[in-house]
mmCIF file of C-alpha atoms in Angstrom:
data_model
loop_
_atom_site.group_PDB
_atom_site.id
_atom_site.type_symbol
_atom_site.label_atom_id
_atom_site.label_comp_id
_atom_site.label_asym_id
_atom_site.label_seq_id
_atom_site.Cartn_x
_atom_site.Cartn_y
_atom_site.Cartn_z
ATOM 1 C CA GLU A 236 0.156 0.160 0.201
ATOM 2 C CA VAL A 237 1.013 3.514 -0.949
ATOM 3 C CA GLN A 238 1.790 5.665 2.454
ATOM 4 C CA LEU A 239 3.064 9.710 2.205
ATOM 5 C CA VAL A 240 3.624 10.516 6.073
ATOM 6 C CA GLU A 241 4.098 14.523 6.317
ATOM 7 C CA SER A 242 5.517 15.812 9.102
ATOM 8 C CA GLY A 243 7.729 18.780 10.227
ATOM 9 C CA GLY A 244 4.643 21.325 9.659
ATOM 10 C CA GLY A 245 3.913 23.966 13.082
ATOM 11 C CA LEU A 246 3.740 27.615 14.133
ATOM 12 C CA VAL A 247 7.123 29.862 12.795
ATOM 13 C CA GLN A 248 7.051 33.498 12.445
ATOM 14 C CA PRO A 249 7.538 35.935 9.832
ATOM 15 C CA GLY A 250 10.829 35.431 8.107
ATOM 16 C CA GLY A 251 11.292 32.523 9.807
ATOM 17 C CA SER A 252 12.541 29.027 8.473
ATOM 18 C CA LEU A 253 10.879 25.292 8.684
ATOM 19 C CA ARG A 254 12.033 21.965 6.732
ATOM 20 C CA LEU A 255 9.016 19.382 5.888
ATOM 21 C CA SER A 256 10.283 15.950 5.519
ATOM 22 C CA CYS A 257 7.187 13.036 3.492
ATOM 23 C CA ALA A 258 8.530 9.423 4.604
ATOM 24 C CA ALA A 259 7.107 7.500 1.433
ATOM 25 C CA SER A 260 6.671 3.499 1.573
ATOM 26 C CA GLY A 261 4.949 0.667 -0.722
ATOM 27 C CA PHE A 262 6.028 1.849 -3.825
ATOM 28 C CA THR A 263 10.040 2.266 -5.307
ATOM 29 C CA PHE A 264 10.430 5.873 -4.241
ATOM 30 C CA SER A 265 13.288 6.563 -6.343
ATOM 31 C CA ASN A 266 11.568 5.821 -9.738
ATOM 32 C CA PHE A 267 8.778 8.454 -8.995
ATOM 33 C CA TRP A 268 8.566 12.362 -9.346
ATOM 34 C CA MET A 269 6.972 14.140 -6.131
ATOM 35 C CA HIS A 270 5.697 17.184 -5.681
ATOM 36 C CA TRP A 271 4.406 19.612 -3.023
ATOM 37 C CA VAL A 272 0.996 21.087 -3.250
ATOM 38 C CA ARG A 273 -0.376 23.226 -0.704
ATOM 39 C CA GLN A 274 -3.627 24.843 0.514
ATOM 40 C CA ALA A 275 -4.507 27.836 3.005
ATOM 41 C CA PRO A 276 -7.227 27.684 4.851
ATOM 42 C CA GLY A 277 -10.474 27.051 3.547
ATOM 43 C CA LYS A 278 -8.961 28.280 0.399
ATOM 44 C CA GLY A 279 -8.374 25.604 -2.790
ATOM 45 C CA LEU A 280 -5.142 23.974 -4.115
ATOM 46 C CA VAL A 281 -1.922 25.414 -4.853
ATOM 47 C CA TRP A 282 1.120 23.565 -6.879
ATOM 48 C CA VAL A 283 4.159 24.555 -4.963
ATOM 49 C CA SER A 284 7.124 22.583 -5.992
ATOM 50 C CA ARG A 285 8.231 19.210 -7.930
ATOM 51 C CA ILE A 286 11.218 16.996 -7.766
ATOM 52 C CA ASN A 287 12.419 14.384 -10.746
ATOM 53 C CA SER A 288 13.530 11.176 -10.029
ATOM 54 C CA ASP A 289 17.166 10.982 -10.115
ATOM 55 C CA ARG A 290 17.470 15.053 -7.636
ATOM 56 C CA SER A 291 18.373 16.161 -11.510
ATOM 57 C CA SER A 292 15.662 18.399 -12.134
ATOM 58 C CA THR A 293 12.991 20.929 -9.968
ATOM 59 C CA THR A 294 10.712 23.308 -10.621
ATOM 60 C CA TYR A 295 9.062 25.888 -8.259
ATOM 61 C CA ALA A 296 6.221 28.323 -8.201
ATOM 62 C CA ASP A 297 6.922 31.855 -8.925
ATOM 63 C CA SER A 298 5.747 32.457 -5.195
ATOM 64 C CA VAL A 299 7.843 30.723 -3.545
ATOM 65 C CA LYS A 300 11.088 30.904 -5.851
ATOM 66 C CA GLY A 301 14.255 31.636 -3.877
ATOM 67 C CA ARG A 302 12.767 30.618 -1.505
ATOM 68 C CA PHE A 303 11.532 27.291 -0.662
ATOM 69 C CA THR A 304 13.911 24.347 -1.764
ATOM 70 C CA ILE A 305 12.772 20.579 -2.532
ATOM 71 C CA SER A 306 15.158 17.683 -2.142
ATOM 72 C CA ARG A 307 14.848 14.185 -2.170
ATOM 73 C CA ASP A 308 17.038 11.206 -0.540
ATOM 74 C CA ASN A 309 16.063 7.720 -2.272
ATOM 75 C CA ALA A 310 17.780 6.018 0.112
ATOM 76 C CA LYS A 311 15.793 7.031 3.074
ATOM 77 C CA ASN A 312 12.722 7.162 0.763
ATOM 78 C CA THR A 313 12.019 10.874 1.865
ATOM 79 C CA LEU A 314 10.888 13.895 0.264
ATOM 80 C CA PHE A 315 12.414 17.058 1.468
ATOM 81 C CA LEU A 316 11.100 20.831 1.395
ATOM 82 C CA GLN A 317 13.167 23.695 2.773
ATOM 83 C CA MET A 318 11.038 26.932 3.396
ATOM 84 C CA ASN A 319 13.065 29.921 4.281
ATOM 85 C CA SER A 320 11.775 33.766 4.502
ATOM 86 C CA LEU A 321 8.675 32.420 5.617
ATOM 87 C CA ARG A 322 5.818 34.878 5.474
ATOM 88 C CA ALA A 323 2.461 34.920 6.650
ATOM 89 C CA GLU A 324 0.601 34.021 2.769
ATOM 90 C CA ASP A 325 2.591 30.665 3.457
ATOM 91 C CA THR A 326 -0.143 29.074 6.019
ATOM 92 C CA ALA A 327 -1.571 26.038 4.687
ATOM 93 C CA VAL A 328 -1.327 22.931 4.879
ATOM 94 C CA TYR A 329 1.357 21.229 2.794
ATOM 95 C CA TYR A 330 0.984 18.264 1.059
ATOM 96 C CA CYS A 331 3.135 15.407 -0.289
ATOM 97 C CA ILE A 332 2.391 13.829 -3.556
ATOM 98 C CA ARG A 333 3.254 10.967 -5.880
ATOM 99 C CA GLU A 334 3.452 11.990 -9.706
ATOM 100 C CA SER A 335 1.725 8.746 -11.845
ATOM 101 C CA GLY A 336 4.428 7.466 -13.571
ATOM 102 C CA GLU A 337 2.022 6.704 -16.183
ATOM 103 C CA SER A 338 1.350 10.899 -17.028
ATOM 104 C CA ARG A 339 1.935 13.642 -14.664
ATOM 105 C CA TYR A 340 -0.939 13.174 -12.440
ATOM 106 C CA PHE A 341 -0.725 12.919 -9.305
ATOM 107 C CA ASP A 342 -2.192 9.818 -8.143
ATOM 108 C CA TYR A 343 -1.311 9.282 -4.343
ATOM 109 C CA TRP A 344 -1.407 12.241 -1.366
ATOM 110 C CA GLY A 345 -0.490 12.348 2.177
ATOM 111 C CA GLN A 346 -2.398 13.550 4.596
ATOM 112 C CA GLY A 347 -0.858 17.017 5.345
ATOM 113 C CA THR A 348 1.110 19.111 6.986
ATOM 114 C CA LEU A 349 0.251 22.140 8.645
ATOM 115 C CA VAL A 350 2.688 25.598 8.538
ATOM 116 C CA THR A 351 1.406 28.705 10.603
ATOM 117 C CA VAL A 352 3.326 31.269 9.732
ATOM 118 C CA SER A 353 2.451 34.437 12.388
ATOM 119 C CA SER A 354 3.988 36.952 15.236
ATOM 120 C CA ASP B 260 0.161 30.758 -17.369
ATOM 121 C CA ILE B 261 -3.216 28.456 -18.070
ATOM 122 C CA GLN B 262 -5.347 29.507 -15.876
ATOM 123 C CA MET B 263 -8.702 27.023 -15.036
ATOM 124 C CA THR B 264 -12.259 27.817 -14.420
ATOM 125 C CA GLN B 265 -14.594 25.915 -12.796
ATOM 126 C CA SER B 266 -18.358 26.031 -12.478
ATOM 127 C CA PRO B 267 -20.375 26.692 -10.500
ATOM 128 C CA SER B 268 -18.698 27.254 -7.070
ATOM 129 C CA THR B 269 -21.163 25.647 -4.871
ATOM 130 C CA LEU B 270 -23.904 23.409 -6.150
ATOM 131 C CA SER B 271 -27.074 22.054 -4.280
ATOM 132 C CA ALA B 272 -28.448 18.700 -5.016
ATOM 133 C CA SER B 273 -30.274 15.726 -3.489
ATOM 134 C CA VAL B 274 -29.386 11.663 -3.300
ATOM 135 C CA GLY B 275 -29.805 10.142 -6.717
ATOM 136 C CA ASP B 276 -28.955 13.826 -8.757
ATOM 137 C CA ARG B 277 -27.473 13.398 -11.500
ATOM 138 C CA VAL B 278 -24.700 16.643 -11.598
ATOM 139 C CA THR B 279 -22.432 18.150 -14.115
ATOM 140 C CA ILE B 280 -19.673 20.063 -12.878
ATOM 141 C CA THR B 281 -17.789 21.947 -15.503
ATOM 142 C CA CYS B 282 -14.072 22.949 -16.068
ATOM 143 C CA ARG B 283 -12.711 25.201 -18.817
ATOM 144 C CA ALA B 284 -8.975 25.768 -19.539
ATOM 145 C CA SER B 285 -7.717 29.567 -20.711
ATOM 146 C CA GLN B 286 -5.842 27.713 -23.596
ATOM 147 C CA SER B 287 -5.875 23.730 -25.404
ATOM 148 C CA ILE B 288 -4.374 21.239 -22.968
ATOM 149 C CA SER B 289 -5.673 18.702 -25.103
ATOM 150 C CA GLY B 290 -6.738 15.518 -22.786
ATOM 151 C CA TRP B 291 -4.243 16.408 -19.996
ATOM 152 C CA LEU B 292 -7.025 16.973 -17.174
ATOM 153 C CA ALA B 293 -7.731 14.658 -13.844
ATOM 154 C CA TRP B 294 -10.532 15.628 -11.716
ATOM 155 C CA TYR B 295 -9.753 15.238 -7.559
ATOM 156 C CA GLN B 296 -12.512 14.609 -4.348
ATOM 157 C CA GLN B 297 -11.793 16.554 -1.030
ATOM 158 C CA LYS B 298 -13.709 15.962 2.160
ATOM 159 C CA PRO B 299 -13.268 18.348 5.105
ATOM 160 C CA GLY B 300 -9.966 17.550 6.877
ATOM 161 C CA LYS B 301 -8.572 15.087 4.340
ATOM 162 C CA ALA B 302 -6.247 14.673 1.490
ATOM 163 C CA PRO B 303 -7.342 15.204 -2.204
ATOM 164 C CA LYS B 304 -8.337 11.880 -4.465
ATOM 165 C CA LEU B 305 -8.149 11.433 -7.437
ATOM 166 C CA LEU B 306 -11.266 10.300 -9.216
ATOM 167 C CA ILE B 307 -10.169 10.633 -13.234
ATOM 168 C CA TYR B 308 -7.249 11.549 -15.433
ATOM 169 C CA LYS B 309 -6.837 12.186 -19.003
ATOM 170 C CA ALA B 310 -10.160 13.642 -19.341
ATOM 171 C CA SER B 311 -12.331 10.682 -19.319
ATOM 172 C CA SER B 312 -10.280 7.471 -17.399
ATOM 173 C CA LEU B 313 -11.447 6.796 -14.304
ATOM 174 C CA GLU B 314 -8.880 5.538 -11.651
ATOM 175 C CA SER B 315 -8.752 1.999 -10.075
ATOM 176 C CA GLY B 316 -11.492 1.953 -7.312
ATOM 177 C CA VAL B 317 -13.597 5.018 -7.850
ATOM 178 C CA PRO B 318 -17.646 4.237 -8.725
ATOM 179 C CA SER B 319 -18.341 3.896 -12.476
ATOM 180 C CA ARG B 320 -21.151 6.823 -11.284
ATOM 181 C CA PHE B 321 -18.122 9.173 -11.651
ATOM 182 C CA SER B 322 -17.398 10.087 -15.457
ATOM 183 C CA GLY B 323 -15.720 12.853 -17.183
ATOM 184 C CA SER B 324 -15.480 14.174 -20.800
ATOM 185 C CA GLY B 325 -13.703 16.962 -22.818
ATOM 186 C CA SER B 326 -11.023 17.859 -24.599
ATOM 187 C CA GLY B 327 -9.395 21.561 -25.860
ATOM 188 C CA THR B 328 -10.332 23.641 -23.310
ATOM 189 C CA GLU B 329 -13.861 22.223 -22.549
ATOM 190 C CA PHE B 330 -14.160 19.742 -19.821
ATOM 191 C CA ALA B 331 -17.056 17.880 -17.380
ATOM 192 C CA LEU B 332 -17.062 15.789 -14.608
ATOM 193 C CA THR B 333 -20.443 13.711 -13.984
ATOM 194 C CA ILE B 334 -21.854 12.263 -11.170
ATOM 195 C CA SER B 335 -24.784 10.035 -12.737
ATOM 196 C CA SER B 336 -26.798 9.146 -9.292
ATOM 197 C CA LEU B 337 -25.320 11.419 -6.379
ATOM 198 C CA GLN B 338 -25.061 9.121 -3.168
ATOM 199 C CA PRO B 339 -24.414 10.466 0.127
ATOM 200 C CA ASP B 340 -20.956 9.603 0.628
ATOM 201 C CA ASP B 341 -20.256 12.250 -3.010
ATOM 202 C CA PHE B 342 -20.958 15.433 -0.631
ATOM 203 C CA ALA B 343 -17.654 17.041 -1.012
ATOM 204 C CA THR B 344 -15.287 19.430 -3.203
ATOM 205 C CA TYR B 345 -13.975 18.880 -6.512
ATOM 206 C CA TYR B 346 -11.390 20.453 -8.266
ATOM 207 C CA CYS B 347 -10.004 19.836 -11.582
ATOM 208 C CA GLN B 348 -6.624 20.267 -12.658
ATOM 209 C CA GLN B 349 -4.630 20.807 -16.108
ATOM 210 C CA TYR B 350 -1.266 18.826 -16.112
ATOM 211 C CA THR B 351 0.312 19.906 -19.618
ATOM 212 C CA ASN B 352 1.847 22.379 -18.686
ATOM 213 C CA TYR B 353 2.944 23.019 -15.097
ATOM 214 C CA TRP B 354 0.097 21.749 -12.813
ATOM 215 C CA THR B 355 -2.344 24.703 -11.817
ATOM 216 C CA PHE B 356 -5.968 24.042 -10.044
ATOM 217 C CA GLY B 357 -9.550 24.853 -10.201
ATOM 218 C CA GLN B 358 -10.868 27.194 -7.938
ATOM 219 C CA GLY B 359 -12.904 24.332 -7.008
ATOM 220 C CA THR B 360 -16.517 23.358 -6.961
ATOM 221 C CA LYS B 361 -18.903 22.446 -3.502
ATOM 222 C CA VAL B 362 -21.688 19.828 -3.790
ATOM 223 C CA GLU B 363 -23.827 20.383 -1.227
ATOM 224 C CA ILE B 364 -27.342 18.749 0.183
ATOM 225 C CA LYS B 365 -29.632 20.319 -1.167
#
C-alpha cells in the first residue's frame, strides 16, 4: 500500500524557516517524481514544487522561488521541503504527492502537515 | 500560465440527482486533465485522469468528458458519500487547479 506521511509543520514567525519531510513507503520511491502542493485555510489547491526521480531537476511556483528548496533522499525514501523567509501568506496545509508513473497527474497524496506563519 | 475556471462554485443537489461540474482552461490542454475529490480535513483523492479515464477503485457513477478547453465531471446518481469539493487540474504545462466546486446537500 502506498503511504506518504508528512511531518515538520508547526507555528513559525514571519521571516523564519521550517523543513518539511515526507516519508514514503509501499512503492519504489526512486522511480517517481514527487511534488508539494499547499492549501491555505478555506482555500483551493496550489502547486508549489516538484523534483524528478534522480534529483537532477527541480521546479518551483513563482510565489516560492528563491525561498523554498525541494530535495529528496532516495536511500531513505524521503522527500523534503526547506522553507525560508516565510510569510503570512505561506500559511497552509502542505501535501506531499506522488506523480503517476504513467503521466503527470497526481495519484497519491499524503494527509498533509499544517504550517502557520504568525507572530 | 494556464488558468482553470470551474463552474458552479457551489452546487446544491439531492441524493439520486445527476450532477455535472464544468471546467474551462484558458488555452488548449488537449486531454491532460484530472479531477479530484476532497472531503473536509482530508487530502484530495484522484477520480479521473486524461479527461475521461476512471482511476482504479472509483465508482462508475463518476465520469469525465471533454478535450481542448472544455471539460466536465458528471456524477450519474449522487450518493451520500459524494458530498464534497471537487477540483479539476491541468497537467500539460506545470500544474494548475480550478478553484473548486462544493457539492452540498439540497
